[in-house]
XYZ file of C-alpha atoms in Angstrom:
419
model
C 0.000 0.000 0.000
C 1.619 3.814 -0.601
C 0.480 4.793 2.856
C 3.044 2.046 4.210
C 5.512 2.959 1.627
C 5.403 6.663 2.405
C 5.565 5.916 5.884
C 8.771 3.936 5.505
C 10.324 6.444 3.563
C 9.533 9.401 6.456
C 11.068 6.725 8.666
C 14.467 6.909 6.861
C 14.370 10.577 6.475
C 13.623 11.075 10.192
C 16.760 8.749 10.848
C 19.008 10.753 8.540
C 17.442 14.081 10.149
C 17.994 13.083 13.557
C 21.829 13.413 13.038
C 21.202 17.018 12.152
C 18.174 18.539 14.597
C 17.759 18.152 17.593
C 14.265 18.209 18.280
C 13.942 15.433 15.872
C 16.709 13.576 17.634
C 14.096 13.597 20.826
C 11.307 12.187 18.733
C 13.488 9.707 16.897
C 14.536 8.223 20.566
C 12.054 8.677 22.769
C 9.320 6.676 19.873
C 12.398 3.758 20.196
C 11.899 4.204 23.655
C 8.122 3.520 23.674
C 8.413 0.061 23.868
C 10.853 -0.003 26.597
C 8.650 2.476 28.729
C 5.519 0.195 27.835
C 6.769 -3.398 28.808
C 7.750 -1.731 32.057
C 5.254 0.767 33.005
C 1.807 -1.344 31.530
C -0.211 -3.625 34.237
C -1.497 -6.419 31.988
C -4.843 -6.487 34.521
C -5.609 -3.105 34.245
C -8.016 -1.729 31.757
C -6.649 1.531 29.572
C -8.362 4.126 27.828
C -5.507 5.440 25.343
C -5.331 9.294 24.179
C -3.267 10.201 21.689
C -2.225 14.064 20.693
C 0.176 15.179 18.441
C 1.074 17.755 20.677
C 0.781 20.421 23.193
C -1.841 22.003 21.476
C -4.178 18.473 20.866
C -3.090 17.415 24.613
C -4.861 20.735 25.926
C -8.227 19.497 24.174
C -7.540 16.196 25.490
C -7.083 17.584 28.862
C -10.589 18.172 30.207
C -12.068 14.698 28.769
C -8.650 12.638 30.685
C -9.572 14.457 33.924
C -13.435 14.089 33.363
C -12.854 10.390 32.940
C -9.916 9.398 35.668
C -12.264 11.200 38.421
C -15.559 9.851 37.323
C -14.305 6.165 36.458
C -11.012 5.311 38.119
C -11.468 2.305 37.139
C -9.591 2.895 34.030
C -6.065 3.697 33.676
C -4.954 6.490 31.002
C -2.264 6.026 28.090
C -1.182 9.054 26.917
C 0.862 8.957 23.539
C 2.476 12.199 21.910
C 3.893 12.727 18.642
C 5.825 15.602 18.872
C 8.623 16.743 21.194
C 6.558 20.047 21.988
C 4.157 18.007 23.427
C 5.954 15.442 25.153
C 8.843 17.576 26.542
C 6.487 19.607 28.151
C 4.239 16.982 29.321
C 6.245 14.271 30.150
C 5.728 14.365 33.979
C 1.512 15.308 33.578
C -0.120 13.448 36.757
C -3.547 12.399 34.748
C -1.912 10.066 33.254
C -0.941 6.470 34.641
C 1.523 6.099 31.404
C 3.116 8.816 28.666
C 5.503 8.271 25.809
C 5.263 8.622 22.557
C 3.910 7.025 19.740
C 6.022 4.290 17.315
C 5.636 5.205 13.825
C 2.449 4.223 11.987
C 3.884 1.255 10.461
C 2.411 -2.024 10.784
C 4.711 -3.879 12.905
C 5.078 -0.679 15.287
C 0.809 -0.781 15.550
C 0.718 -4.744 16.395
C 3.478 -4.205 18.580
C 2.321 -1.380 20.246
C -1.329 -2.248 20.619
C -0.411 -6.156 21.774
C 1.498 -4.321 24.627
C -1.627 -1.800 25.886
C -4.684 -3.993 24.569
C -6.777 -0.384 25.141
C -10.248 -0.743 25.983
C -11.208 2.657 24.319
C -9.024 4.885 22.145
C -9.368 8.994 21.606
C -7.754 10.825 18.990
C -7.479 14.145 19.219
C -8.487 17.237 16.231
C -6.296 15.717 13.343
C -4.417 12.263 14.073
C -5.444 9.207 11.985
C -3.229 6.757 11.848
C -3.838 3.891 9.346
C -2.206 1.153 10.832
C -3.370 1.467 14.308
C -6.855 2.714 13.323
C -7.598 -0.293 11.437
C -5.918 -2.922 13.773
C -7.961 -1.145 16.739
C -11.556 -1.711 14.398
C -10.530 -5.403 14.128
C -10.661 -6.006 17.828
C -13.680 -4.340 18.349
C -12.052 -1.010 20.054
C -14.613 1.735 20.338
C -12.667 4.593 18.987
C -13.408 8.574 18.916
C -12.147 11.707 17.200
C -12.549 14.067 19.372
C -12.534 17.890 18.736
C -11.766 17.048 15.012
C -12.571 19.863 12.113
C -12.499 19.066 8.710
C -11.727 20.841 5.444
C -12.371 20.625 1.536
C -8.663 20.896 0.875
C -7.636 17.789 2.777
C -6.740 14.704 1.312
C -10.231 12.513 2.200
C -12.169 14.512 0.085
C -9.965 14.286 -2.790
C -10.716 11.716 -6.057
C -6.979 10.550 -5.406
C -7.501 10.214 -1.374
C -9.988 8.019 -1.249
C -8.314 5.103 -0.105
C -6.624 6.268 2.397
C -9.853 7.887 3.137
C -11.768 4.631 4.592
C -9.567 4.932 7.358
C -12.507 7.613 8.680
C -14.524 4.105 8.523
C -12.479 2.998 11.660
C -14.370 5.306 14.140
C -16.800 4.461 16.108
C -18.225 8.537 16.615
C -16.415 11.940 14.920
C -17.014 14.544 17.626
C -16.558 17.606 15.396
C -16.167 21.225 15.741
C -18.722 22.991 13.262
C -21.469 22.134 10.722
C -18.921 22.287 7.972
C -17.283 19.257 9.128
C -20.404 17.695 9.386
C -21.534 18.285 5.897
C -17.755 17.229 4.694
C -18.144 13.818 6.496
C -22.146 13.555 4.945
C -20.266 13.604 1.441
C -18.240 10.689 1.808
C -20.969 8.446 3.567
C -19.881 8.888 7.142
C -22.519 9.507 9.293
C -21.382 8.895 12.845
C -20.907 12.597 13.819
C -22.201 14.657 15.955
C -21.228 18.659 16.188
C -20.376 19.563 20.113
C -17.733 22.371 19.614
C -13.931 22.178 20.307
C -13.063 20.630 24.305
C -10.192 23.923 24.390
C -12.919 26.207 25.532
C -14.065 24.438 28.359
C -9.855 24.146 29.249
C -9.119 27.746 28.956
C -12.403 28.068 31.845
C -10.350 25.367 33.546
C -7.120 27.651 33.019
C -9.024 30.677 34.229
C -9.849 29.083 37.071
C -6.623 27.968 38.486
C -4.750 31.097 37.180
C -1.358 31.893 38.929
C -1.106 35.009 41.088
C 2.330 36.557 39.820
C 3.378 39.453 42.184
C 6.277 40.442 39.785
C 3.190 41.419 36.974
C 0.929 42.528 39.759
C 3.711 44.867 40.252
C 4.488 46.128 37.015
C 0.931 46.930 36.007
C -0.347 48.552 39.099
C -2.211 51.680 38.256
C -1.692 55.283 39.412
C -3.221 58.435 38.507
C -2.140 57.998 35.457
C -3.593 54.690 34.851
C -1.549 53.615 32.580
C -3.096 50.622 30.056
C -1.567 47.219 30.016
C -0.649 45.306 26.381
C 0.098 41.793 26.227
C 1.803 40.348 23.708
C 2.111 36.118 23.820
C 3.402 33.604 21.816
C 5.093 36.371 19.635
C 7.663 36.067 16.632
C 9.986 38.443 15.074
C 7.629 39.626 12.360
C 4.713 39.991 15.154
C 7.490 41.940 17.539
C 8.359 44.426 14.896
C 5.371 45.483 14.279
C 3.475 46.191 17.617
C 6.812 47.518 19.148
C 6.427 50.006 16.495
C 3.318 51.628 17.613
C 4.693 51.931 21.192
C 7.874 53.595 20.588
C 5.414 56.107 19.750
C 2.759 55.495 22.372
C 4.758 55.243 25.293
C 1.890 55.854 27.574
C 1.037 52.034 27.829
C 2.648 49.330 29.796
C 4.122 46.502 27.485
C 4.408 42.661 28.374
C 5.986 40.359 25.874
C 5.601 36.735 26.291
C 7.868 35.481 22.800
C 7.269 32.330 21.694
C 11.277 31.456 21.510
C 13.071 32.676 24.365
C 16.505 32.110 23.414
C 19.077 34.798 24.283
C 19.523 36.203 20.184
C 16.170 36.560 20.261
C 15.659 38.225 23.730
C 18.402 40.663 22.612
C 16.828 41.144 19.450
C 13.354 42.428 21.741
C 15.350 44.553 23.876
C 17.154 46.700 20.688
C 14.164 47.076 19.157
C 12.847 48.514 22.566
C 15.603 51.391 22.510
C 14.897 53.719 25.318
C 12.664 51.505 27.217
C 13.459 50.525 30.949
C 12.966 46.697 30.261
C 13.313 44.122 33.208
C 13.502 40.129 32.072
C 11.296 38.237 34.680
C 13.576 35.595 35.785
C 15.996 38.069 36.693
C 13.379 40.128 39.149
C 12.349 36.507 40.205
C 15.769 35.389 41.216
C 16.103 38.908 42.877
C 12.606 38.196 44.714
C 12.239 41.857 43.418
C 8.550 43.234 42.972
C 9.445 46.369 43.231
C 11.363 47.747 40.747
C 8.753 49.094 38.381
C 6.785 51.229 41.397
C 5.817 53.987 40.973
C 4.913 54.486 36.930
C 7.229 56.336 35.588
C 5.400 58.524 33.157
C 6.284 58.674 29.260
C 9.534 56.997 29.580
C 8.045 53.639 28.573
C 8.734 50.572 30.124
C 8.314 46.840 29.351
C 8.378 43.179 31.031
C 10.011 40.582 29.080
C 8.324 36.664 30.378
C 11.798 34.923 29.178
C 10.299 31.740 31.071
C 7.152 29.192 30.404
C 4.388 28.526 32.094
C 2.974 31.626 32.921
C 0.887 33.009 29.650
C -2.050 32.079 30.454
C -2.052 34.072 33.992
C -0.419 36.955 32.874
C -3.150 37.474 29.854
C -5.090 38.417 32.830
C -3.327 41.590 33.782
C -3.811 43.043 30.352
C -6.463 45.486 28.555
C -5.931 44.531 25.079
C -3.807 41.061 23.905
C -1.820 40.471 20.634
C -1.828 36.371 19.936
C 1.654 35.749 17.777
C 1.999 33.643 15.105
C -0.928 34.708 12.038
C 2.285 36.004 10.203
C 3.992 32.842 10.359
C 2.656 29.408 10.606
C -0.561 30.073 12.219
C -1.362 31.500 15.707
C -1.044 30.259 18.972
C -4.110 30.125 21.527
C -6.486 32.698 21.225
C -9.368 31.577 23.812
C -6.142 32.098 26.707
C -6.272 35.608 26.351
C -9.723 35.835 25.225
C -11.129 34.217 28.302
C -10.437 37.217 30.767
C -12.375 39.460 28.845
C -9.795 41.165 26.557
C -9.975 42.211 23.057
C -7.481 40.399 20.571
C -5.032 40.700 17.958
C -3.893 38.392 15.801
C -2.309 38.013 12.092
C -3.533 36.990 8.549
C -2.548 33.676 8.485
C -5.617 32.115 10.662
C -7.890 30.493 8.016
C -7.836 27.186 9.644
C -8.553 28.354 13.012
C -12.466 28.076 13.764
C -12.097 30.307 17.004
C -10.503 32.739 14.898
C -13.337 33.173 12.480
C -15.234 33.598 15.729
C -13.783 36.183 17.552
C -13.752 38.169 14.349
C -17.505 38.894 14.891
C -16.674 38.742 18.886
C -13.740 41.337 20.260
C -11.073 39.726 18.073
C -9.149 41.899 15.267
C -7.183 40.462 12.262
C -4.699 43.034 10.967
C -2.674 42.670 8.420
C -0.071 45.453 8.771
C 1.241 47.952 10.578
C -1.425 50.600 9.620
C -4.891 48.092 10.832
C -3.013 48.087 13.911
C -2.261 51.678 14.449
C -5.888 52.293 13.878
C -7.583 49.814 15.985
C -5.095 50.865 19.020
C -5.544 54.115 18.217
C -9.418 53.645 18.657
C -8.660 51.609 22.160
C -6.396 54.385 23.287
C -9.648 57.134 23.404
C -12.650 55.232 24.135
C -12.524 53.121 27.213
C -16.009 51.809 26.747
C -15.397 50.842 23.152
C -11.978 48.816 24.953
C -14.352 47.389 27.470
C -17.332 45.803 25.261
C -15.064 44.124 22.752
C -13.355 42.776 25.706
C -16.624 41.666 26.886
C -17.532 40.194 23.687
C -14.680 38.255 23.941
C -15.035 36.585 27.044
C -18.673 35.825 25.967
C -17.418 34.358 22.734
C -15.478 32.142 25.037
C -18.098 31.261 27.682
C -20.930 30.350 24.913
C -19.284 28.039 23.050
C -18.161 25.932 26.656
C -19.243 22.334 26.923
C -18.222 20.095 24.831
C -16.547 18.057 27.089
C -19.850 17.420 28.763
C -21.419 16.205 25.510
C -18.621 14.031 24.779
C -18.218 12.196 28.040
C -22.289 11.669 27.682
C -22.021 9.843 24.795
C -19.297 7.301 24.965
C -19.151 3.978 25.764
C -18.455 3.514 28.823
C-alpha cells in the first residue's frame, strides 16, 4: 500500500534528520523508547483508555475529557501517547496520566506491537491524528474509537478523487465529535454519518485555566495603576515579524505598559526584543524573580516607557489576565497560537492573517477579536482603544462571551461514549 511505503520512507528521512536537529533527535529516541517504557510501566490487569495528541496544542483538548474520565471512572487507567517533542517535553511528567511516551511510527509492525502491549479498551484521537495502521488494527478487535474535537476541510486529502483510499480509514471510528457544521456536511459527502457537532473541548480548558490562574506578584507589580492609569498590552506567543510590528506603535505610544511573552526565548532573540525597545526601561522576569524583586517598576514612571520581558514558560495564560488589550503571535507565520487564553479574561485580541484554519478565529472576528494585516490596521484599531474606554471594554466583553458560549463540549462528549 503507498500509505506504508510513504511511511517507511519518512522513517528513513527522520533517521538521517535526527543526526542534524535536535528536536527530531528527541522524537526519533524517545518513539524507540516507547516500547521499553511500555513493557515496564503497563499492568497487563488493568483496563486503559488510550489518548493520543500530536502535541501540546491536541493534549490541551484532550485535557478536560482525561480528567473528566480518571475522576468519574477510576477504574480505568490512562495512556497518553504524543507525537511531537513540543508536546511530550512539556508533558512528560503530567499526573492524569498512569503512562506517557510517545507514539512508534504508523507502520504495521510498530501498531501490532504497540497495541499487543496496551490492549486499550477505548481509544481517543485528538483534532487531526489518523493513523492507518493502528486505526484499522484497533476496528478489528472491536475497540470503540473517537475523534474528538476534530474539524475538517475541503482541501484535505479525504475529500480528494486521489484520497480516497486512504480515506476509509474515517470508517475505523466508532463517533467523529466535530467542531462545526462544515465538518459535518464534509463527512455527509463521503458516507460517514457517525458525527455529531459539540464544539472544540479547548474552551471548556481555557475556563479550567481561568480558574486555576497563577497570582504573579512580579506582573501585579508592574501593572499597578496610578493616577495615570496607565493601560496594560500583552503580547504572547510572539515572533519576530509579530514583535516588529506592535513595538512600532509603542515607541510612539509610550503611555502604555508593554508585556511580551515570545514564543522562543533564546538569548539572540531576547536581545533582538530589547534593541528594538531602545529607550525603554525593560526588566527580564527571571531576573526580578531570582532577585525576589517586585518592586522595581513602582511607581509608573510617566512617558519613559517601560516593558516586562516573560523569558520563562508557564505563565501566559495568567499573565493574559493583567492586560487590557492582547496580541496572539503567530498569524504572520505558521498560524497563531491560543487565542481563547487571552480571550477568556475578557480582553480584546489581535492576531495576524494567516488564521484560516482556526475556527475560534473566524469567531472572535464577529466577537472582540481583530485580524490586521499590517502595521497601519493596527495603528488604527489601538488608536481607537487608546480614546474610548467603553469601546476597549465591550469588545473585551464580547470576547469573554465568545469564550463562555461556546463551553461544553466536554460534557457532551463524556455523555455519549461507551463507557
Amino acid at each position: 500500500m503507498i500509505y506504508n511505503l510513504i511511511i517507511y520512507v519518512y522513517l528513513l528521512g527522520v533517521a538521517v534528520y535526527s543526526r542534524f536537529n535536535e528536536k527530531v533527535r528527541k522524537m526519533w529516541r524517545g518513539e524507540r523508547e516507547a516500547f521499553r517504557i511500555l513493557k515496564e510501566k503497563v499492568d497487563p490487569t488493568a483496563k486503559y483508555v488510550w489518548f493520543h495528541a500530536a502535541s501540546l496544542g491536541e493534549f490541551e483538548q484532550g485535557r478536560p475529557l482525561m480528567e473528566r474520565l480518571r475522576q468519574e471512572h477510576p477504574e480505568f487507567k490512562i495512556l497518553l501517547t504524543f507525537f511531537s517533542p513540543s508536546g511530550y517535553e512539556v508533558r512528560k511528567n503530567y499526573e492524569g496520566a498512569d503512562i506517557i511516551c510517545y507514539l512508534p511510527l504508523d507502520t504495521p509492525v510498530n501498531a501490532i506491537r504497540f497495541l499487543r502491549l496496551v490492549r486499550p479498551v477505548m481509544a481517543f484521537f485528538i483534532k487531526y491524528e489518523f493513523w492507518y495502521n493502528y486505526l484499522h488494527i484497533l476496528k478489528h478487535r472491536n475497540v470503540p474509537v473517537y475523534s474528538v474535537s476534530s474539524i475538517f476541510r475541503p482541501d484535505q486529502v479525504f475529500f480528494k478523487w486521489y484520497g480516497r483510499q486512504y480515506g476509509r480509514v474515517l470508517n475505523c471510528f466508532t463517533h467523529f465529535f466535530v467542531q462545526n457544521e462544515q465538518s459535518k456536511d464534509l463527512l455527509a459527502k463521503i458516507h460517514i454519518t457517525n458525527v455529531s457537532v459539540v464544539g472544540d473541548t479547548r474552551f471548556d480548558r481555557v475556563l479550567q485555566i481561568k480558574e486555576a490562574a497563577k497570582q504573579l506578584p512580579i506582573v501585579e507589580a508592574f501593572v499597578k495603576k496610578s493616577d495615570e492609569k496607565p493601560k496594560v498590552f500583552v503580547a504572547g506567543s510572539s515572533w519576530p515579524p509579530d514583535e516588529e510590528l506592535f513595538i512600532k506603535y509603542f515607541t510612539v505610544h509610550r503611555d502604555w505598559k508593554l508585556i511580551i511573552a515570545p514564543h522562543v526565548i533564546d538569548e539572540d532573540h531576547l536581545q533582538q526584543i530589547e534593541a528594538m525597545l531602545e529607550g525603554f526601561h525593560v526588566e527580564r522576569y527571571t531576573k526580578l524573580a531570582a532577585q525576589g524583586d517586585t518592586t522595581s517598576f513602582a511607581p509608573w514612571r510617566g512617558n519613559g516607557g517601560e516593558a516586562l520581558i516573560i523569558d520563562c514558560f508557564g505563565l501566559l495564560s495568567s499573565i493574559y489576565h493583567y492586560g487590557d488589550v492582547a496580541y496572539v503571535g503567530g498569524g504572520f507565520g505558521v498560524g497563531i497560537h491560543n487565542l481563547l487564553e487571552a480571550a477568556v479574561w475578557d480582553v480584546p485580541v489581535f492576531f495576524g492573517p494567516n488564521n484560516q484554519k482556526f475556527h475560534e478565529a473566524q469567531g472572535l472576528k464577529q466577537s472582540g477579536g481583530f485580524e490586521i494585516s499590517n502595521y497601519e490596521d493596527f495603528e488604527l484599531q489601538m488608536n481607537r482603544f487608546a480614546s474610548d474606554d467603553n469601546y476597549l471594554q465591550e469588545q473585551g466583553h464580547k470576547a469573554g462571551q465568545f469564550v463562555q458560549s461556546l463551553a461544553g463540549a466536554t460534557e457532551k462528549v463524556m455523555t455519549s461514549i461507551c463507557l
